[in-house]
PDB file of C-alpha atoms and ligand atoms in Angstrom:
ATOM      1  CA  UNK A  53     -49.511  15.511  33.018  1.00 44.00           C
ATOM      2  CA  UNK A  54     -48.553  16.009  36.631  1.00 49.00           C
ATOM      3  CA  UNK A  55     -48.337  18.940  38.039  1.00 48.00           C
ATOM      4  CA  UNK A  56     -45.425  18.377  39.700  1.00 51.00           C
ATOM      5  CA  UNK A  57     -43.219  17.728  37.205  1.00 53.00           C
ATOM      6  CA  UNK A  58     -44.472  19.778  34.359  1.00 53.00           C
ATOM      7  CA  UNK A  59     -41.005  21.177  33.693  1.00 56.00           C
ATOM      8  CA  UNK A  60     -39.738  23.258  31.812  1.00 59.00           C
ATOM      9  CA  UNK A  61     -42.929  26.023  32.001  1.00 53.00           C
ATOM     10  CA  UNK A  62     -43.860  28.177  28.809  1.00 52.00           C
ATOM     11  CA  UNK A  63     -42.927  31.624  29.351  1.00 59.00           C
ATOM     12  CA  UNK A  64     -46.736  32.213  28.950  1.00 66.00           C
ATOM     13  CA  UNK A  65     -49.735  30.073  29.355  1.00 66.00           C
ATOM     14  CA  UNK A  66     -52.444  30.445  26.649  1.00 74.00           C
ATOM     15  CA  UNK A  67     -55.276  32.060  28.415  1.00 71.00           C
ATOM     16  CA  UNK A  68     -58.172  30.148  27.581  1.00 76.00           C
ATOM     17  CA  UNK A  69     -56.030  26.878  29.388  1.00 75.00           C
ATOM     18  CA  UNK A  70     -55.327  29.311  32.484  1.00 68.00           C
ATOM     19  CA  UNK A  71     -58.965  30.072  32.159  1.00 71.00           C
ATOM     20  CA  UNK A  72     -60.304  26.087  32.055  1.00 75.00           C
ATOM     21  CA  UNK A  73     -57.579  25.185  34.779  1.00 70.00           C
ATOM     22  CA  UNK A  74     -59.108  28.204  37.048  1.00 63.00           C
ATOM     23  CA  UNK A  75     -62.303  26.383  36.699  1.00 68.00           C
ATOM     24  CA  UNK A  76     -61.537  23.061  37.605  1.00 68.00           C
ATOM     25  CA  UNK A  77     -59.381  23.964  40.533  1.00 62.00           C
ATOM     26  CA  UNK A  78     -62.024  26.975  41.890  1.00 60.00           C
ATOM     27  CA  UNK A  79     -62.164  24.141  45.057  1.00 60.00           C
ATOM     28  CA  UNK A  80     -59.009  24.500  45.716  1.00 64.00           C
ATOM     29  CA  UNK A  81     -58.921  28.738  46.232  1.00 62.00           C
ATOM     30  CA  UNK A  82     -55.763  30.487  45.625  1.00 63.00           C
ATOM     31  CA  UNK A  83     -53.999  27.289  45.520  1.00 67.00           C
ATOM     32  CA  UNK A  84     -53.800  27.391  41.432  1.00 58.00           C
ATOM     33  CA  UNK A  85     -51.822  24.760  38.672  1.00 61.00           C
ATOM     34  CA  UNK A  86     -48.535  26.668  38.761  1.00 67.00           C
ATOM     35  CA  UNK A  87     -48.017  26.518  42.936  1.00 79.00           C
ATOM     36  CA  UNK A  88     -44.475  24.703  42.668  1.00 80.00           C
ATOM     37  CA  UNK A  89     -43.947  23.997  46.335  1.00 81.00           C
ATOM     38  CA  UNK A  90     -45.155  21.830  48.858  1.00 89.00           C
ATOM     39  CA  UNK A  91     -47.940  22.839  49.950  1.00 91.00           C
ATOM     40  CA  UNK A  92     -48.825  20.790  52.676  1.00 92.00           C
ATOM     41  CA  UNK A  93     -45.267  22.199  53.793  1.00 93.00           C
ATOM     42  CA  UNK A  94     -45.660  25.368  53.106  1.00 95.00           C
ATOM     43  CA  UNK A  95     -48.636  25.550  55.658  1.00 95.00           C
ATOM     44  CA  UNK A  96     -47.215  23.948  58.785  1.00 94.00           C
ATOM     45  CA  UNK A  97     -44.187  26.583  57.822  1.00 95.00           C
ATOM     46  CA  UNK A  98     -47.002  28.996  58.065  1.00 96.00           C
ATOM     47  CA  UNK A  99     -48.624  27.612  61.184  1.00 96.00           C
ATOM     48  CA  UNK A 100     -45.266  28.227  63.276  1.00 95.00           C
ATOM     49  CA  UNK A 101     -44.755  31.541  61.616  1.00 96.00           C
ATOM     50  CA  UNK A 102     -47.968  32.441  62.533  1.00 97.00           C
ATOM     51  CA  UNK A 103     -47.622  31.174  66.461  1.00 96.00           C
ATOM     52  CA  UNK A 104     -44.540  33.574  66.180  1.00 95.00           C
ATOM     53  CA  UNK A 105     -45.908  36.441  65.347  1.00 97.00           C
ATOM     54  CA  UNK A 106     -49.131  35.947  67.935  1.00 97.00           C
ATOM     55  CA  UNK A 107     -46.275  35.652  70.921  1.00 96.00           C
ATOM     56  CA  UNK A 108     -44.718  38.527  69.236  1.00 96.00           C
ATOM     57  CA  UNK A 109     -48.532  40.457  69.614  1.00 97.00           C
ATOM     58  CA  UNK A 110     -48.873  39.207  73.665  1.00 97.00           C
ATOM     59  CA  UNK A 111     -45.207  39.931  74.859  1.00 96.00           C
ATOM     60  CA  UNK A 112     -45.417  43.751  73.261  1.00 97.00           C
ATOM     61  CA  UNK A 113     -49.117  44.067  74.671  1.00 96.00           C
ATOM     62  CA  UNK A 114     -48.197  42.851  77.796  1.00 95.00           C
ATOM     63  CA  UNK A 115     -44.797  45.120  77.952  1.00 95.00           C
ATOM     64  CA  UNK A 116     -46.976  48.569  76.692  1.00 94.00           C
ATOM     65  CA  UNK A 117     -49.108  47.657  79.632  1.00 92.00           C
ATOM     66  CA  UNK A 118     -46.377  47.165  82.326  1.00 91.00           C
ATOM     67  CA  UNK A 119     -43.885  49.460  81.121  1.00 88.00           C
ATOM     68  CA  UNK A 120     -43.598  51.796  84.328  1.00 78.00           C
ATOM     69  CA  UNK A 121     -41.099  54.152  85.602  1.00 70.00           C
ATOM     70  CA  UNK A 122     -39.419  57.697  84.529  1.00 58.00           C
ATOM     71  CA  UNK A 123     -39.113  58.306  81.020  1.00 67.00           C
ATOM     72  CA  UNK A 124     -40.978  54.843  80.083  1.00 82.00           C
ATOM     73  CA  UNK A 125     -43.983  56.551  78.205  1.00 82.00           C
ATOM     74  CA  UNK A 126     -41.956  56.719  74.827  1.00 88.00           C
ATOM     75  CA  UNK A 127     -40.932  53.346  75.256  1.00 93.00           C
ATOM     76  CA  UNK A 128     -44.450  52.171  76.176  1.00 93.00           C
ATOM     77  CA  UNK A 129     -45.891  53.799  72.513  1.00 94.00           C
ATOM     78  CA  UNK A 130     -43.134  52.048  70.833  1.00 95.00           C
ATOM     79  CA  UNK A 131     -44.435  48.594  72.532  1.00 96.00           C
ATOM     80  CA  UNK A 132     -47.819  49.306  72.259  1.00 96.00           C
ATOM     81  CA  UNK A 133     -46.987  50.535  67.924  1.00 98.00           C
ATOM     82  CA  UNK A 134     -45.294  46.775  68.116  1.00 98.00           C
ATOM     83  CA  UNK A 135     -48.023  45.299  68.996  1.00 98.00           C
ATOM     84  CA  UNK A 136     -50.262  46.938  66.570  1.00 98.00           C
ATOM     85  CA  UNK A 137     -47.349  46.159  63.718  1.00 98.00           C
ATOM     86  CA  UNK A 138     -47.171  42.625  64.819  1.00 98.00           C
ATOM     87  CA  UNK A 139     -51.058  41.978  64.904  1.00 98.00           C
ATOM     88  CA  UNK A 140     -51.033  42.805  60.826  1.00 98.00           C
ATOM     89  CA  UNK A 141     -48.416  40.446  60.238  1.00 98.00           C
ATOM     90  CA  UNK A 142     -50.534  37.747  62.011  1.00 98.00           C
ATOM     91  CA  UNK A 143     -53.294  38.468  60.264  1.00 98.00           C
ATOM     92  CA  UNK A 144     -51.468  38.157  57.079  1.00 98.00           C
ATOM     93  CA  UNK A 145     -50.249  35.087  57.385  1.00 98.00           C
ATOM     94  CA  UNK A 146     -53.302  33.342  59.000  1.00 98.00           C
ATOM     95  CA  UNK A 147     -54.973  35.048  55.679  1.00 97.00           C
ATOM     96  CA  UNK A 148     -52.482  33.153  53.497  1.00 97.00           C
ATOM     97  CA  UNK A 149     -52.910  29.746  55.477  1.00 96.00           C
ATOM     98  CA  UNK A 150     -56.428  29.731  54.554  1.00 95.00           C
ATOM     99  CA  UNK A 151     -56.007  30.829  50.806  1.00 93.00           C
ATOM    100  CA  UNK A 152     -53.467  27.897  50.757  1.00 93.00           C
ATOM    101  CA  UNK A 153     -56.417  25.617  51.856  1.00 92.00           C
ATOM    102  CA  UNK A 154     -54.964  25.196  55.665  1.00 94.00           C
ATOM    103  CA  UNK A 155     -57.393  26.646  58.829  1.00 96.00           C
ATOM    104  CA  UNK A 156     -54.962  29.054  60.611  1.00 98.00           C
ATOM    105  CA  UNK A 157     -53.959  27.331  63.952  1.00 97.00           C
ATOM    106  CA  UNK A 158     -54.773  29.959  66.939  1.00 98.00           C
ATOM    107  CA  UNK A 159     -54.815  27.676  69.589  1.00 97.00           C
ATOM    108  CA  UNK A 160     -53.469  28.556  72.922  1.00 95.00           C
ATOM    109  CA  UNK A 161     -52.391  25.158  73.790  1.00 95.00           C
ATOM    110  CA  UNK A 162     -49.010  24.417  72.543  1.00 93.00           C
ATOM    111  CA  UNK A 163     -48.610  28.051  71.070  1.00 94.00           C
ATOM    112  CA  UNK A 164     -44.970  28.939  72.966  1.00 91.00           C
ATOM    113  CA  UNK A 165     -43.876  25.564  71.327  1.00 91.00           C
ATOM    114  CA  UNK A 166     -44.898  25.785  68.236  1.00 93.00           C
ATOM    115  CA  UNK A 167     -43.252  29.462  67.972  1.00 91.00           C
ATOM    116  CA  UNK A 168     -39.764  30.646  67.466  1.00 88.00           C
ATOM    117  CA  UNK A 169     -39.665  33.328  69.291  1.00 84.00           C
ATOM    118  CA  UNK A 170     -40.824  33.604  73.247  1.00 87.00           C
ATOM    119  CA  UNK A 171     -42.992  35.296  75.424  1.00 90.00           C
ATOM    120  CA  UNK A 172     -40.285  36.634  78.172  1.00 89.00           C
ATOM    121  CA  UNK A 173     -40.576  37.709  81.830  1.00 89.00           C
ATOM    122  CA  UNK A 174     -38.836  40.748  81.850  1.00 89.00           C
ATOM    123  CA  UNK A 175     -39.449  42.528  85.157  1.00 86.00           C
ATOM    124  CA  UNK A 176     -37.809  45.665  84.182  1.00 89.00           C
ATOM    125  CA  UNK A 177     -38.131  48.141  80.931  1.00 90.00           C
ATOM    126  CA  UNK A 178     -34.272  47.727  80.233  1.00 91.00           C
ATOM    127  CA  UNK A 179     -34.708  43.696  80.154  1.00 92.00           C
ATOM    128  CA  UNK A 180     -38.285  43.910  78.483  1.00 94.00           C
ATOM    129  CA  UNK A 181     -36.263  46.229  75.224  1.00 93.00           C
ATOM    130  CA  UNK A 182     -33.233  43.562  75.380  1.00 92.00           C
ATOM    131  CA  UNK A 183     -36.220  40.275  75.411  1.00 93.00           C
ATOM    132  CA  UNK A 184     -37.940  42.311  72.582  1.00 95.00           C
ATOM    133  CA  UNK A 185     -34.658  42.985  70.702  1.00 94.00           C
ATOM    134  CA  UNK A 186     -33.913  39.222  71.114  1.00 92.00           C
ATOM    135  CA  UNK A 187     -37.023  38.210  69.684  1.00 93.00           C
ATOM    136  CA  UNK A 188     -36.696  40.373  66.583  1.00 94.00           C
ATOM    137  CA  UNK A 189     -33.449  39.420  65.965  1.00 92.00           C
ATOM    138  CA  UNK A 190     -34.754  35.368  65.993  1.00 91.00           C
ATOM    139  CA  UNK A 191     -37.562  36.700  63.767  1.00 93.00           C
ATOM    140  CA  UNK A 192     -35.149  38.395  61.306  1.00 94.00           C
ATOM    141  CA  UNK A 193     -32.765  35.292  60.988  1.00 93.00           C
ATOM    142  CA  UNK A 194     -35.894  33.353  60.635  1.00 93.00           C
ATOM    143  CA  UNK A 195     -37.607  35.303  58.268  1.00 95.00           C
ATOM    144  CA  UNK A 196     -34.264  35.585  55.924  1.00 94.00           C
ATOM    145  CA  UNK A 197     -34.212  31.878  56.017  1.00 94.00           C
ATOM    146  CA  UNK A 198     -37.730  31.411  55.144  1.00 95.00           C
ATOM    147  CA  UNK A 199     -37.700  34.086  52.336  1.00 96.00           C
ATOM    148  CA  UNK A 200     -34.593  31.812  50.688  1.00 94.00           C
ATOM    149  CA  UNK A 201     -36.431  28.376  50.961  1.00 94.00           C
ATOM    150  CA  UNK A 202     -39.638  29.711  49.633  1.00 94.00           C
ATOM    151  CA  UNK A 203     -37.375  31.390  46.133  1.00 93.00           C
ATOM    152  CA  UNK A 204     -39.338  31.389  43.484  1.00 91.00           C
ATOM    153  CA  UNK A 205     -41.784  28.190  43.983  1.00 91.00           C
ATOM    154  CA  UNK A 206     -43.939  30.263  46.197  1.00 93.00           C
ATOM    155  CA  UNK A 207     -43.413  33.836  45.217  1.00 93.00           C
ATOM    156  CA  UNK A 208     -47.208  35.172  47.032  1.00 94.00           C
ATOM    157  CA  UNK A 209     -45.653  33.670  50.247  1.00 96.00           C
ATOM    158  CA  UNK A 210     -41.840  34.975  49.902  1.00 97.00           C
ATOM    159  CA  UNK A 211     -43.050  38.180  48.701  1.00 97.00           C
ATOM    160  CA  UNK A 212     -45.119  38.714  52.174  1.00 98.00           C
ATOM    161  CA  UNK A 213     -42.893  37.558  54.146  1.00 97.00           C
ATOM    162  CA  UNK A 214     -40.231  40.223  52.371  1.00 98.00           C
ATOM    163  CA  UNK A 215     -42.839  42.714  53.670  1.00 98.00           C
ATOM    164  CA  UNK A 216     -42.675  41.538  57.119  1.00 98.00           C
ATOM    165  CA  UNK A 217     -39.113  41.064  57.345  1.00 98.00           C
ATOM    166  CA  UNK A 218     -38.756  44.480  56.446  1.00 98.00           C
ATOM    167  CA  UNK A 219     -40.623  45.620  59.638  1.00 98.00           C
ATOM    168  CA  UNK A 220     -39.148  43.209  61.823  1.00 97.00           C
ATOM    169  CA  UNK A 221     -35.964  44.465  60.997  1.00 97.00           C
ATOM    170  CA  UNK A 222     -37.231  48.389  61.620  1.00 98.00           C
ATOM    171  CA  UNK A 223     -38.606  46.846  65.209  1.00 97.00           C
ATOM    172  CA  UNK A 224     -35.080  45.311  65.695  1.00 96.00           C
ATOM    173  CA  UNK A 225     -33.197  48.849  65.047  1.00 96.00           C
ATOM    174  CA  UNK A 226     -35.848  50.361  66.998  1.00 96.00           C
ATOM    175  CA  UNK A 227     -35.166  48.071  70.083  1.00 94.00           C
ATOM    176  CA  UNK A 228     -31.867  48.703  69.330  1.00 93.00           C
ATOM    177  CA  UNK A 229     -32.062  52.019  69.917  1.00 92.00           C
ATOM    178  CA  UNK A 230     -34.166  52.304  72.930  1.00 92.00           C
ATOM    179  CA  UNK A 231     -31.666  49.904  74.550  1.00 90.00           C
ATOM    180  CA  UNK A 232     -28.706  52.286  73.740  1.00 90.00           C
ATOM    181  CA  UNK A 233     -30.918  55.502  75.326  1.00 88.00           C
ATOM    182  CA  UNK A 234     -31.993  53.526  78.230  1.00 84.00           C
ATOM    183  CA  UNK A 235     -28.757  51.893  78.980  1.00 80.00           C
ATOM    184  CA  UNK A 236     -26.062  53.840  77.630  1.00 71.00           C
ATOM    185  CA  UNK A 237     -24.696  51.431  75.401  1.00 65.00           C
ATOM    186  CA  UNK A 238     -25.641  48.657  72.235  1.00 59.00           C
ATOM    187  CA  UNK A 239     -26.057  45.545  73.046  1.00 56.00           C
ATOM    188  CA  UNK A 240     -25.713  42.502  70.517  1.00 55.00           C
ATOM    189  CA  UNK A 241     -23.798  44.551  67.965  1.00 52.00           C
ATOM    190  CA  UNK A 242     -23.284  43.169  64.304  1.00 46.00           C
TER     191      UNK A 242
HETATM  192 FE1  FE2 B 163     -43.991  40.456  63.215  1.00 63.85          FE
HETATM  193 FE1  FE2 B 164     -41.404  42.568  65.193  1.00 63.85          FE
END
């Protein structure tokens, strides 16, 4: 039977079948008989969430470190908290690359391209919150997207990307924020 189009499932699979299929696919790791999407897809999905999030990790280092001027030190432990935050959700998904069988693509060369969001050059702290708040607001819209295309044929990769979304969209409101202490006023509403 192919795997592919075994439709429609059993509710439940006998376990001694789950247990024999788990065997014969052990090469292929977490990659198992009921994965219903594409997962060649899936990965190089992956690969430019993953170049995302590591542009998301430089920009926020690289603002905590050059935030300067009065009343910046709040706004350079919310950067530097970013950072930190974003770093997990790397690791995450280059975590899930590999379980889906793919070798997480960390290369430097081609990394601003193959990401959706981008590293800035904000010379100020105002312009580095608005670049950030940009950025969060691509990842958010991306994220969403993502989360809807993945439904229920990859559940293990919607599901942890409903756990990042959910910080990128704290990081957005928290952007938000500093922008309307810094500057007075919102920016980007609705
Ligand atoms: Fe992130
Ligand atoms: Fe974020």
């Amino acid at each position: 039977m192919d795997k592919q189009t075994a439709q429609p499932k059993p509710f439940l699979t006998d376990v001694k079948e789950l247990r024999e299929r788990a065997r014969k696919n052990i090469a292929s790791g977490g990659v198992t008989y009921t994965y219903q999407g594409d997962v060649k897809k899936t990965i190089e999905i992956l690969q430019a969430v993953l170049a995302t999030e590591i542009v998301c990790v430089l920009r926020y280092t690289m603002h905590a470190v050059a935030a300067t001027g009065i009343s910046s030190e709040g706004v350079k432990a919310e950067f530097a908290q970013h950072a930190k935050e974003e770093q997990g959700h790397m690791n995450e998904v280059a975590e899930r690359i590999n379980q889906l069988g793919g070798r997480p693509d960390f290369n430097p060369t081609g990394l601003a391209t193959r990401a959706a969001s981008e590293y800035g050059n904000a010379g100020n702290l105002v312009d580095m919150i608005k670049e950030n708040l940009i950025a969060e607001r691509i990842a958010v819209d991306h994220y969403r997207e993502l989360i809807r295309y993945f439904g229920d044929d990859d559940p293990g990769t919607r599901t942890m990307l409903e756990g990042i979304l959910r910080v990128e969209e704290e990081h957005a409101n928290d952007m938000h924020d500093l922008l309307v202490a810094h500057e007075g006023r919102p920016m980007l509403r609705g």
